[in-house]
Coordinates of C-alpha atoms in Angstrom, one line a residue:
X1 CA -30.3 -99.1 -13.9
X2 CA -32.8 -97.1 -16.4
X3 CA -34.7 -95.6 -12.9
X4 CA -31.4 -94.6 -12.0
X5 CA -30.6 -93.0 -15.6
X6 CA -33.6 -91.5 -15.4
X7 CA -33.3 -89.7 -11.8
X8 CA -29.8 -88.5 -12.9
X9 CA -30.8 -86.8 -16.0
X10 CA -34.2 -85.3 -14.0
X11 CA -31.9 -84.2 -11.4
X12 CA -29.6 -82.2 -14.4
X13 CA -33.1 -81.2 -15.5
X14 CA -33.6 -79.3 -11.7
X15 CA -30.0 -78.1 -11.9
X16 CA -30.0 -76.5 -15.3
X17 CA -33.7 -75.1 -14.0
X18 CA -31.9 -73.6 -11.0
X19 CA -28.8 -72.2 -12.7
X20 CA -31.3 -70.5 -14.9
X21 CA -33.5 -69.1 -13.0
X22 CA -31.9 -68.6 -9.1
X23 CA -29.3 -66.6 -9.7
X24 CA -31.0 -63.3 -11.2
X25 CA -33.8 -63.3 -8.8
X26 CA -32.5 -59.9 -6.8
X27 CA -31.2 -58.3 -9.8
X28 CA -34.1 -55.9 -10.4
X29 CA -35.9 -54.1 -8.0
X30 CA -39.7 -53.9 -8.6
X31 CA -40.6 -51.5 -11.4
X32 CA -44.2 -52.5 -12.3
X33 CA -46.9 -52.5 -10.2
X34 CA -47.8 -55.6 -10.6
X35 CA -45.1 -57.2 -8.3
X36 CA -44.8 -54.8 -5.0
X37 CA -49.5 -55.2 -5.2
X38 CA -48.8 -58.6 -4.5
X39 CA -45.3 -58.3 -2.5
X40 CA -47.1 -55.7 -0.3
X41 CA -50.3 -58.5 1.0
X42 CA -47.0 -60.4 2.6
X43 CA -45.9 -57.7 4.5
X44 CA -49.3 -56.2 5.4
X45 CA -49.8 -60.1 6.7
X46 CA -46.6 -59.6 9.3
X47 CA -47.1 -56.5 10.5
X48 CA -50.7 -56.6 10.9
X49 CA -51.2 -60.7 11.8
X50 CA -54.1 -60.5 9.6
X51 CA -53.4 -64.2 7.5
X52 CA -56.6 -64.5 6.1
X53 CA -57.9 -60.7 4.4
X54 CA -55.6 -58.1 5.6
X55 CA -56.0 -54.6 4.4
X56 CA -52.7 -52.8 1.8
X57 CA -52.5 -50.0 0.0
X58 CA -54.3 -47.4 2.0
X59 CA -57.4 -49.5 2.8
X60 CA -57.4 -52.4 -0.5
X61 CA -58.5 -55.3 -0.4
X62 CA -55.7 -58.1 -2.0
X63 CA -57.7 -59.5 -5.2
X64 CA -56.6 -63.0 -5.5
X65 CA -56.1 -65.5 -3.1
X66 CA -53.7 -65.9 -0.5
X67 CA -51.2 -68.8 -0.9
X68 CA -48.8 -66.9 -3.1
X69 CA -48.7 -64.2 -0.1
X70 CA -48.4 -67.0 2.6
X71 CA -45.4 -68.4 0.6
X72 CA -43.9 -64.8 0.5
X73 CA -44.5 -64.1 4.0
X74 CA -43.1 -67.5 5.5
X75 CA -40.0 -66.7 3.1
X76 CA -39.8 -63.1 4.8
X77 CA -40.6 -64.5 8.9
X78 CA -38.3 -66.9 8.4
X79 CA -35.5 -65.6 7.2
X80 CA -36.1 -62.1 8.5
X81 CA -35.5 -59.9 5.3
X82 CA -38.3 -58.5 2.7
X83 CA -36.8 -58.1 -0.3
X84 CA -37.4 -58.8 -4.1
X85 CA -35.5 -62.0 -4.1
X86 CA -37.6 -63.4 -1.3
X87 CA -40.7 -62.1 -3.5
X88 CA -39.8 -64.0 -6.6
X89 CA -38.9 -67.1 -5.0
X90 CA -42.0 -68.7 -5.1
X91 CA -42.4 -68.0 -8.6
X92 CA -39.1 -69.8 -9.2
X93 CA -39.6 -72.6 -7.4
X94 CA -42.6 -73.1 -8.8
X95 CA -41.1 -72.9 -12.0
X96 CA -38.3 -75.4 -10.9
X97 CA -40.7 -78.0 -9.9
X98 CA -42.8 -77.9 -13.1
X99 CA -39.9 -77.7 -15.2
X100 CA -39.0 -81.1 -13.3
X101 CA -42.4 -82.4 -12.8
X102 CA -42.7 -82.5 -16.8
X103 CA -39.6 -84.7 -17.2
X104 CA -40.4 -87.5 -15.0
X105 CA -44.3 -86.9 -16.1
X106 CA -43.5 -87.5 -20.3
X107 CA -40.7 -89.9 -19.6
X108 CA -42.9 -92.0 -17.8
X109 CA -45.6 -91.9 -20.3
X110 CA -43.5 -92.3 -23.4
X111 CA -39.8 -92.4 -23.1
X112 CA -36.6 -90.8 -21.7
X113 CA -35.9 -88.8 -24.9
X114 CA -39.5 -87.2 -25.7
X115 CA -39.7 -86.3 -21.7
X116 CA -35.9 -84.4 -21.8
X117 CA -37.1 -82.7 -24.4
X118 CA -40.4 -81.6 -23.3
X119 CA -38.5 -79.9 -20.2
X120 CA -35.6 -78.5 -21.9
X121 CA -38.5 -76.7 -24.4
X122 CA -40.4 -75.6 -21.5
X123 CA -37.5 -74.5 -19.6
X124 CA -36.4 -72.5 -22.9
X125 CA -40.2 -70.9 -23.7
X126 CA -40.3 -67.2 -23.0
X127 CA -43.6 -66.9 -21.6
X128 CA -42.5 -69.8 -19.1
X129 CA -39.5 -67.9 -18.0
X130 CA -41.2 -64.8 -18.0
X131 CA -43.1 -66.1 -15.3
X132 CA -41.2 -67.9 -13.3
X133 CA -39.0 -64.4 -12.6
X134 CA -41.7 -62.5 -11.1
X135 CA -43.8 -61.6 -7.7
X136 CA -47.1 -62.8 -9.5
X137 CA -49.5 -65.6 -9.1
X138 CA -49.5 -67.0 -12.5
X139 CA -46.5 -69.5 -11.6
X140 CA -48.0 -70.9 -8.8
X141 CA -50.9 -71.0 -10.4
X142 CA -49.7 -73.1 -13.5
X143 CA -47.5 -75.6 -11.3
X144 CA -50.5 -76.9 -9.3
X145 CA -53.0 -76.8 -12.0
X146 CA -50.7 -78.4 -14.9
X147 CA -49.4 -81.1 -11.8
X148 CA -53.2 -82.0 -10.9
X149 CA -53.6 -82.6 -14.8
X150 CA -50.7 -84.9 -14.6
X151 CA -51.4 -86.4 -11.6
X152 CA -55.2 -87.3 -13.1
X153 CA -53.4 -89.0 -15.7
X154 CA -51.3 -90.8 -13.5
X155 CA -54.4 -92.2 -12.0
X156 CA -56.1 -93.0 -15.2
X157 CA -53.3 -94.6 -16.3
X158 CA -53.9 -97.3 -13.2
X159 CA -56.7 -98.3 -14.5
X160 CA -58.8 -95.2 -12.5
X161 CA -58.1 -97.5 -9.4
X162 CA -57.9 -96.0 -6.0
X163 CA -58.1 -92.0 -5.4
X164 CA -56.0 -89.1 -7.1
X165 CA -56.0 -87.3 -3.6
X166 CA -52.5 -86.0 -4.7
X167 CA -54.2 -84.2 -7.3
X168 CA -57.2 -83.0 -5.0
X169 CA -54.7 -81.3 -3.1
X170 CA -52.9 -79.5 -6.0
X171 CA -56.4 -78.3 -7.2
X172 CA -57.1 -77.4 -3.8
X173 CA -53.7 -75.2 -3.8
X174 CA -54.4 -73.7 -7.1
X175 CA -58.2 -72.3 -6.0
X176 CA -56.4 -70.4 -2.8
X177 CA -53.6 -68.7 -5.3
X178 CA -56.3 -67.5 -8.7
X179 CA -59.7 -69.1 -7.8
X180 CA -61.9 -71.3 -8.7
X181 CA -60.1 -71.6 -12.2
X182 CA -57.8 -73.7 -10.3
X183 CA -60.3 -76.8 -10.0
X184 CA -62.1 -76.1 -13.3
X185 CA -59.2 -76.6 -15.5
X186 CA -57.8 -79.8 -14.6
X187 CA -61.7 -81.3 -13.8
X188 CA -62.5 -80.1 -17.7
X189 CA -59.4 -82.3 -18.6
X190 CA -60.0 -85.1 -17.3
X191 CA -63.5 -85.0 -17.3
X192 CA -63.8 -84.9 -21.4
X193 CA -61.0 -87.5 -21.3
X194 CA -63.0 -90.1 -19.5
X195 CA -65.9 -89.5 -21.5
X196 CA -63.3 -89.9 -24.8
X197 CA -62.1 -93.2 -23.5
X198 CA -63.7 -94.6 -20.3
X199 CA -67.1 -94.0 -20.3
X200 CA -68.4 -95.8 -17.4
X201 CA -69.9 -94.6 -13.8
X202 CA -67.6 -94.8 -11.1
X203 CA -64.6 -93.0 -12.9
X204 CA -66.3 -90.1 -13.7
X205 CA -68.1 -90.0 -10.3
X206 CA -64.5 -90.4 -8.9
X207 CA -63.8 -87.3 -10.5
X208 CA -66.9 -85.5 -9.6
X209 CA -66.5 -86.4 -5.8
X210 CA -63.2 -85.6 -5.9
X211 CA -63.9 -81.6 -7.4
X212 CA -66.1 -81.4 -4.0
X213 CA -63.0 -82.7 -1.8
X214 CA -60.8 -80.2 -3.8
X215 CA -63.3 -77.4 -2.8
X216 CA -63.4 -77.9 1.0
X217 CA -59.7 -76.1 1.9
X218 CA -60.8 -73.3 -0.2
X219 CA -64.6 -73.2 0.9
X220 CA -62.6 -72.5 4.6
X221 CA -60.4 -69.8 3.3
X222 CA -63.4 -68.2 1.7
X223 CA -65.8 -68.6 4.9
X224 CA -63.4 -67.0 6.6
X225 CA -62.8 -64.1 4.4
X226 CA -65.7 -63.3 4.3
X227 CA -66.4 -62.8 7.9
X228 CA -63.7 -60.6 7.7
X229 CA -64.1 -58.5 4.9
X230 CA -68.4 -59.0 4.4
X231 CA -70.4 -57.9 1.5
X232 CA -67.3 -56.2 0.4
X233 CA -65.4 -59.3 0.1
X234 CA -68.3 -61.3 -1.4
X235 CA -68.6 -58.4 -4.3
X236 CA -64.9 -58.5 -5.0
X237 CA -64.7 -62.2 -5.2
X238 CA -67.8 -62.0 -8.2
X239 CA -66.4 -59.2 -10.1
X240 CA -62.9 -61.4 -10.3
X241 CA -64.0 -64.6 -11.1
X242 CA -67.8 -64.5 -12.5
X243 CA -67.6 -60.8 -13.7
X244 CA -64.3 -61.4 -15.3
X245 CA -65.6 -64.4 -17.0
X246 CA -68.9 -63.2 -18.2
X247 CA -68.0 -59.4 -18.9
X248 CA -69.7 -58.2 -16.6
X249 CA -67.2 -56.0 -15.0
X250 CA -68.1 -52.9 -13.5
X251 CA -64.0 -51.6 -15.3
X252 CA -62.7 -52.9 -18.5
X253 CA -60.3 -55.5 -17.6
X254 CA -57.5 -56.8 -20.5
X255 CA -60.2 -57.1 -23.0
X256 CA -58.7 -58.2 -26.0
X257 CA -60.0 -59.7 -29.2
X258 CA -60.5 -63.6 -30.1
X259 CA -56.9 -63.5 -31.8
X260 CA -55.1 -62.1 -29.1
X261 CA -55.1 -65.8 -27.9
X262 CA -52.8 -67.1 -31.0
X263 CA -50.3 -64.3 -31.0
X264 CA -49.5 -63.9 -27.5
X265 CA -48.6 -68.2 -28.0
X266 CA -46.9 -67.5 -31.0
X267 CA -45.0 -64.8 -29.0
X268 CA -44.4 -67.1 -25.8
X269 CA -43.1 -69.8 -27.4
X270 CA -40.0 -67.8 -28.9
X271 CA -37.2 -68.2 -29.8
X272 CA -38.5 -71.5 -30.8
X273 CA -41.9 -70.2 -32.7
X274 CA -39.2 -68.7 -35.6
X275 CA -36.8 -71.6 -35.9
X276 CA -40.1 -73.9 -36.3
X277 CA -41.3 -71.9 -39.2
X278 CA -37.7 -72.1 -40.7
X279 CA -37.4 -75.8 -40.3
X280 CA -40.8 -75.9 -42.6
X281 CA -38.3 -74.8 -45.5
X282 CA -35.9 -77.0 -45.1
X283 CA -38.2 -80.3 -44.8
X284 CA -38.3 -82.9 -47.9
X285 CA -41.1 -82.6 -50.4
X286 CA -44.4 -84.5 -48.9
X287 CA -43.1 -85.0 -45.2
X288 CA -45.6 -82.2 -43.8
X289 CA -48.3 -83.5 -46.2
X290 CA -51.8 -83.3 -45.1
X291 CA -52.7 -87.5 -45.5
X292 CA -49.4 -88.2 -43.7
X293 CA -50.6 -86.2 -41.4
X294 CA -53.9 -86.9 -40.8
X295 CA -52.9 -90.6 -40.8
X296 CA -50.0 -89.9 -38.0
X297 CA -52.2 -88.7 -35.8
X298 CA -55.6 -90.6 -36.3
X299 CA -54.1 -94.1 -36.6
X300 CA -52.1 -93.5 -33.1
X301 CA -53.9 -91.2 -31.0
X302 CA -57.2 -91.5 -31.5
X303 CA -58.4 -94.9 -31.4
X304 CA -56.9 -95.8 -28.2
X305 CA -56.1 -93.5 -25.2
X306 CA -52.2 -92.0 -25.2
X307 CA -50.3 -89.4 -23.7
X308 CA -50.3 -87.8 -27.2
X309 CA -53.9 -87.6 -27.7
X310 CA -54.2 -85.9 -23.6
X311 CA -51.7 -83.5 -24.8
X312 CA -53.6 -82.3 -27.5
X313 CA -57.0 -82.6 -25.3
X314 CA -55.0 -80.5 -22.2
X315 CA -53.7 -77.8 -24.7
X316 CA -56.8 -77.2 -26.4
X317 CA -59.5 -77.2 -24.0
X318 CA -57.4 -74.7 -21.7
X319 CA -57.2 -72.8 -24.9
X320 CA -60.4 -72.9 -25.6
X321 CA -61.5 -71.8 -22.2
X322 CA -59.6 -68.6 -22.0
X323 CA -61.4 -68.0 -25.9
X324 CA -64.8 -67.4 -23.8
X325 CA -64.0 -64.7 -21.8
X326 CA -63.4 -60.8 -23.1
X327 CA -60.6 -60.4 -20.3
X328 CA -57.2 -62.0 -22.2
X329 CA -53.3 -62.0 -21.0
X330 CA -51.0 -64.1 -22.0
X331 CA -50.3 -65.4 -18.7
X332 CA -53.7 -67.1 -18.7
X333 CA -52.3 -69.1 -21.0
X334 CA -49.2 -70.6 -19.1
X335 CA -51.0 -74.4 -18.5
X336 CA -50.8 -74.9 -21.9
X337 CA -47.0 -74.8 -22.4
X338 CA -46.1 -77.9 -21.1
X339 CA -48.6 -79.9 -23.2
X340 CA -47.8 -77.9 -26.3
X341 CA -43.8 -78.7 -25.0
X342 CA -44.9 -82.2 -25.5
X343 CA -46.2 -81.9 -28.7
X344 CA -43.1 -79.8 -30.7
X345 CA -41.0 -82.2 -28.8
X346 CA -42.8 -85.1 -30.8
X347 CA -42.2 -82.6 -33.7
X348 CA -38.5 -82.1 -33.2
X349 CA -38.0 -85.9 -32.9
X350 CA -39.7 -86.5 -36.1
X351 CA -37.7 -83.9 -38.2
X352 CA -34.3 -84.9 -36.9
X353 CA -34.9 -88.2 -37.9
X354 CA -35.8 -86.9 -41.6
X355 CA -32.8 -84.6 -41.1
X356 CA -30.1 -86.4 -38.8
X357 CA -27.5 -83.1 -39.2
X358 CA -30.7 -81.2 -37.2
X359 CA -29.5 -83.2 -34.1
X360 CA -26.2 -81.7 -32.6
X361 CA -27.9 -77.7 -34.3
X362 CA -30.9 -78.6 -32.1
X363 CA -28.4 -79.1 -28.9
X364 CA -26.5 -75.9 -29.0
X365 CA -29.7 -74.4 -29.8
X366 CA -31.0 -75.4 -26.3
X367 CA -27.6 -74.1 -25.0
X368 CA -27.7 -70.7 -26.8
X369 CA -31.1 -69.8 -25.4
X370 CA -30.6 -70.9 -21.7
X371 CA -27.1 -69.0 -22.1
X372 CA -29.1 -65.8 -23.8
X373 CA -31.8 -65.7 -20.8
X374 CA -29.0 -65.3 -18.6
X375 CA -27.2 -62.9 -20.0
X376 CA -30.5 -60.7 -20.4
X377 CA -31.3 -61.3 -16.7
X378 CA -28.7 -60.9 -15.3
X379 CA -27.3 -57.8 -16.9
X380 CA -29.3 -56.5 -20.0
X381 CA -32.6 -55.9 -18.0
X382 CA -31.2 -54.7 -14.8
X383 CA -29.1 -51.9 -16.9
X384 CA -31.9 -51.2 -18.8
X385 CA -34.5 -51.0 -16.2
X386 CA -32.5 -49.1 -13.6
X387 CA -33.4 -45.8 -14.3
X388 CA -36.9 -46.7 -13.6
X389 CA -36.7 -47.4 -9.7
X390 CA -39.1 -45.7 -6.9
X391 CA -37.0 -46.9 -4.3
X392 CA -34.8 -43.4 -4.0
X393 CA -38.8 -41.8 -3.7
X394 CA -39.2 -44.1 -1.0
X395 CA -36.2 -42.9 0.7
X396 CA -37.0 -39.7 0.6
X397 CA -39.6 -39.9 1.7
X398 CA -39.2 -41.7 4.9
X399 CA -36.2 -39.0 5.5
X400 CA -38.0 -36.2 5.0
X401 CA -41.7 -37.5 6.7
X402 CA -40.4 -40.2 8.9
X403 CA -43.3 -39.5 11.3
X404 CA -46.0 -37.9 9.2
X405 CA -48.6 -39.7 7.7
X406 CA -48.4 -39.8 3.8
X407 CA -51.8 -39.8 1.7
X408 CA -51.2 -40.4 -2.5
X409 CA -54.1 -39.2 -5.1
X410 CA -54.2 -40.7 -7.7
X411 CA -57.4 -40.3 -10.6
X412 CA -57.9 -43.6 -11.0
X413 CA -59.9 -46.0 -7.7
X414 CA -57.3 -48.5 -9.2
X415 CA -54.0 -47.5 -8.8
X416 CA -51.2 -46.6 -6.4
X417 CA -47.7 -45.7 -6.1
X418 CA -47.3 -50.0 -5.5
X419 CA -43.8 -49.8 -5.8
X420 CA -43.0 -47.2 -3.3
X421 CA -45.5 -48.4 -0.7
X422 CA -44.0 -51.2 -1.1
X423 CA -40.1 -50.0 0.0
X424 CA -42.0 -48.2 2.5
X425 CA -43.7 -51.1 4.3
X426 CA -47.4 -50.1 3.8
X427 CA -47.2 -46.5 5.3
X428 CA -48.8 -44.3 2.2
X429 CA -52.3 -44.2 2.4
X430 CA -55.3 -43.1 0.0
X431 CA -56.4 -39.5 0.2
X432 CA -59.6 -40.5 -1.1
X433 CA -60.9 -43.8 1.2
X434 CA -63.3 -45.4 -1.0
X435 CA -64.9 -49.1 -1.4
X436 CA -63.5 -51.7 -4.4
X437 CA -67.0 -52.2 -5.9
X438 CA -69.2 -49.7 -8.1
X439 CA -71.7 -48.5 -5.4
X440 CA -68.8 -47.7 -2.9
X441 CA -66.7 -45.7 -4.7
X442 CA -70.1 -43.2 -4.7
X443 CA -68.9 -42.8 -1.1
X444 CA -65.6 -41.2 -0.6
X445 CA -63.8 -40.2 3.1
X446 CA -60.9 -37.6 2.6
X447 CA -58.6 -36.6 5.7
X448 CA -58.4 -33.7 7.7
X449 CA -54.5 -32.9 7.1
X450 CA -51.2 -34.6 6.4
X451 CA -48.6 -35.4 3.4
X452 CA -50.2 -35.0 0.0
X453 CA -48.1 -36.7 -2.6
X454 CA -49.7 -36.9 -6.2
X455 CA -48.5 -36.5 -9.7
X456 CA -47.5 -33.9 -11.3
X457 CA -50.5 -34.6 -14.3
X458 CA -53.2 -34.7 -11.4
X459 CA -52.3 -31.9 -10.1
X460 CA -55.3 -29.6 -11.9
X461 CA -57.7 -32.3 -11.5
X462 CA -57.1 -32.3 -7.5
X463 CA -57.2 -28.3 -7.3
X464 CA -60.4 -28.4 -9.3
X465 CA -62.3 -31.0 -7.0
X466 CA -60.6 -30.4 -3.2
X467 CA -59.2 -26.7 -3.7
X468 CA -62.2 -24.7 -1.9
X469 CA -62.4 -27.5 0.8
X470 CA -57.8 -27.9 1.8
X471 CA -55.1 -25.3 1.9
X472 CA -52.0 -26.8 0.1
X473 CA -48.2 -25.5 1.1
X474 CA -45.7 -27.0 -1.7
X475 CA -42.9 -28.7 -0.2
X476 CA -40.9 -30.1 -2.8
X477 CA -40.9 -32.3 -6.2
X478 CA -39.2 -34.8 -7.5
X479 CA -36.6 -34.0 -10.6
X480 CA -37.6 -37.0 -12.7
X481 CA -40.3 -38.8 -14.0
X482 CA -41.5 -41.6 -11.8
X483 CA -42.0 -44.7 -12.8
X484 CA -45.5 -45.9 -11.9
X485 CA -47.1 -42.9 -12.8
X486 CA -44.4 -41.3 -15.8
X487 CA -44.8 -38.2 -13.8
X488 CA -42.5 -36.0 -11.7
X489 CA -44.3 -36.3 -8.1
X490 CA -45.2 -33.4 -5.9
X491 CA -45.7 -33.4 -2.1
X492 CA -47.4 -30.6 -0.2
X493 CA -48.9 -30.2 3.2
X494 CA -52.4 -30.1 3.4
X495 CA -55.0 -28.9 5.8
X496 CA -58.6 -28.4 5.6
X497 CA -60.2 -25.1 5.5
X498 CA -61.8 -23.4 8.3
X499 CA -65.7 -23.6 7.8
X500 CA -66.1 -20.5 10.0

């Protein structure tokens, strides 16, 4: 009867995860470029059958991994339609299944209560949700890092007997969506665990032969790569994982500051960062003292191993690893949640027994949030977003150039109109063809003639460089300010001059 209990509440888990997040998937069309650059590797993949490297964007390569494009594109083959909802999907799924994954994982390894609570906090963290509504990797990413962290503890939890091939595989998935980050993560984990707690030989060479194992599916994804794509490849593949890790970058990349780290958590975890810091004032005198405590957690975490104490480890060595690195976001951050969902859940528990009344607030608190994050998805941000659209540029574009072939300039190696390349299934091109790394953007191939379409700040900057070398006839300009480059966008046909 109590497995029962507990698949019925872990099934209201997935369904309150669903309601939440399903609904409002398609109500935005992409207004960032961060969701068409990956969106746009999915359709690239159909229409050119290139699964393992294929070119976007004019001649880019994609700079992460594939499996968050392979889900996309199976999600558009199979059903036939490319569209933002398809896009986010993943995402959201992914989302779903951690959501769900971290009841049955914190109820197993304490009770019923403490794992509920860990997924309704998770479910109700912004930085979490954030995520799990967009066309990114970072979702993905999280799910199969923070479920080979769970499923490691699964196994040591056994007594390290057998294989964790489950988790293999989820490290294995997680390298082919970010890189190798994927395997490092939950390897650290476990690895410093073992050494905490079961420091003997054939664990920890488990562990080690199983990072190898992990390694293999992505070893053939990156073979194969880099036949395709060469030196090239090899470069980009440094610069984004080694480069990115070291600072050794050729472009500044995110770089933010050591505290960066601690505000963007403070600022993920709301709404639930402010009501902690409230309930501090409302707590008896000595409850939060520093012997209590200290003795709280050293008399049961530390001398033997718990789920408490692997918490703490998870959350703080993924924190601590993303503290090396000059390149910061917030979403690097994501596999931390659940663990530090665990530990406020432990802290809710304890306050609502020193303040019972806390209890049924705490409840419609959950409620309130869940009902809030619909209300802003579903109609706050697509009113307020609206005006920022590129898909009526798109439009207009394939009406007025249906056949002609349509080159952007834009300044920056970097950047393209993502949004409405996207809408138009991959057809704008770069007016300036050059490489991804430092040494082959030296080189730069320009077209003979076509559709120029560049912003109305480059405009001065193009003339200056290409104006002896094309003849420009205006054509027309858009009214308002576009929203991946906050500039009204001008098309004219270009030709080159005669060298005669």
């Amino acid at each position: 009867m109590k497995n029962r209990d507990i698949r019925k509440t872990g099934l209201i888990v997935a369904l309150i995860a669903a309601l939440t997040m399903l609904p409002f998937l398609g109500a935005t069309e992409f207004y960032t470029k961060g969701e068409p650059r990956e969106a746009i590797v999915a359709v690239t993949m159909l229409q050119d059958g290139n699964w393992i490297l294929p070119m976007n964007n004019g001649g880019d390569l994609a700079y992460k991994p594939p499996m968050l494009h392979w889900c996309i594109a199976l999600l558009y083959k199979v059903t036939g339609v490319m569209n933002e909802y398809l896009s986010r999907l993943p995402s959201a799924l992914a989302f779903i299944a951690l959501i769900v994954a971290t009841f049955f994982f914190f109820t197993r390894h304490s009770d019923r209560r403490k794992g509920l609570l860990t997924a309704l906090l998770a479910l109700t963290a912004f930085e979490l949700h954030r995520a799990g509504n967009v066309c990114r990797v970072d979702m993905l990413l999280t799910t199969f890092v923070v479920a080979a962290i769970y499923l490691y503890y699964n196994w040591f939890a056994r007594g390290c007997k057998g294989w964790p091939l489950w988790a293999v595989l989820c490290m294995s998935a997680a390298t082919l969506t970010k890189g190798p980050v994927g395997i490092i993560l939950p390897t650290m984990v476990i690895g410093v665990y073992l050494l905490l707690y079961r420091l003997r030989f054939v664990p920890i060479l488990k562990v080690a032969i199983c990072t190898l194992l992990a390694l293999i599916l992505p070893a053939l994804w990156y073979w194969a790569a880099y036949q395709s794509g060469g030196d090239t490849f090899l470069q980009l593949v440094m610069e984004e994982n080694f480069g990115r890790f070291t600072g050794q970058m050729t472009y500044s990349s995110h770089e933010k500051p050591l505290w960066y780290n601690f505000m963007t958590l403070a600022w993920g975890w709301l709404p639930w960062t402010a009501a902690l810091l409230a309930s501090l004032f409302f707590l008896p005198k000595g409850t939060l003292s520093w012997q209590r405590i200290k003795g709280r957690f050293t008399k049961k975490a530390l001398p033997q191993p718990s789920i408490r104490c692997y918490s703490w480890l998870a959350f703080l060595l993924i924190l601590f690893f993303y503290c090396i690195p000059a390149s910061k976001r917030s979403t690097y951050l994501l596999p931390c949640y659940p663990f530090m969902a665990y530990l406020l859940a432990e802290y809710l528990i304890y306050i609502m027994e020193v303040i019972p009344s806390l209890r049924t607030k705490v409840k419609w608190a959950f409620v309130g949030v869940i009902a809030i994050y619909m209300l802003v998805d579903g109609l706050i941000v697509p009113l307020s977003v609206k005006k920022k659209y590129d898909r009526p540029l798109a439009n207009y574009i394939q009406a007025t150039f249906p056949q002609e072939e349509i080159y952007s300039y834009i300044s920056d190696p970097f950047l393209h109109f993502y949004c409405t390349n996207y809408y138009l299934r991959d057809r704008i091109l770069s007016f300036e063809k050059k490489g991804q790394t430092a040494e082959q953007r030296k080189h730069v191939e320009t077209p003979a003639s076509g559709i120029l379409m560049i912003a109305e700040k480059e405009q001065e900057a193009f003339k200056e460089k290409y104006g002896n070398k094309y003849q420009l006839v205006p054509i027309s300009h858009t009214v308002n300010k576009m929203t991946e480059q906050k500039s009204r966008i001008f098309f004219y046909r270009f030709r080159e001059r005669s060298t005669k």
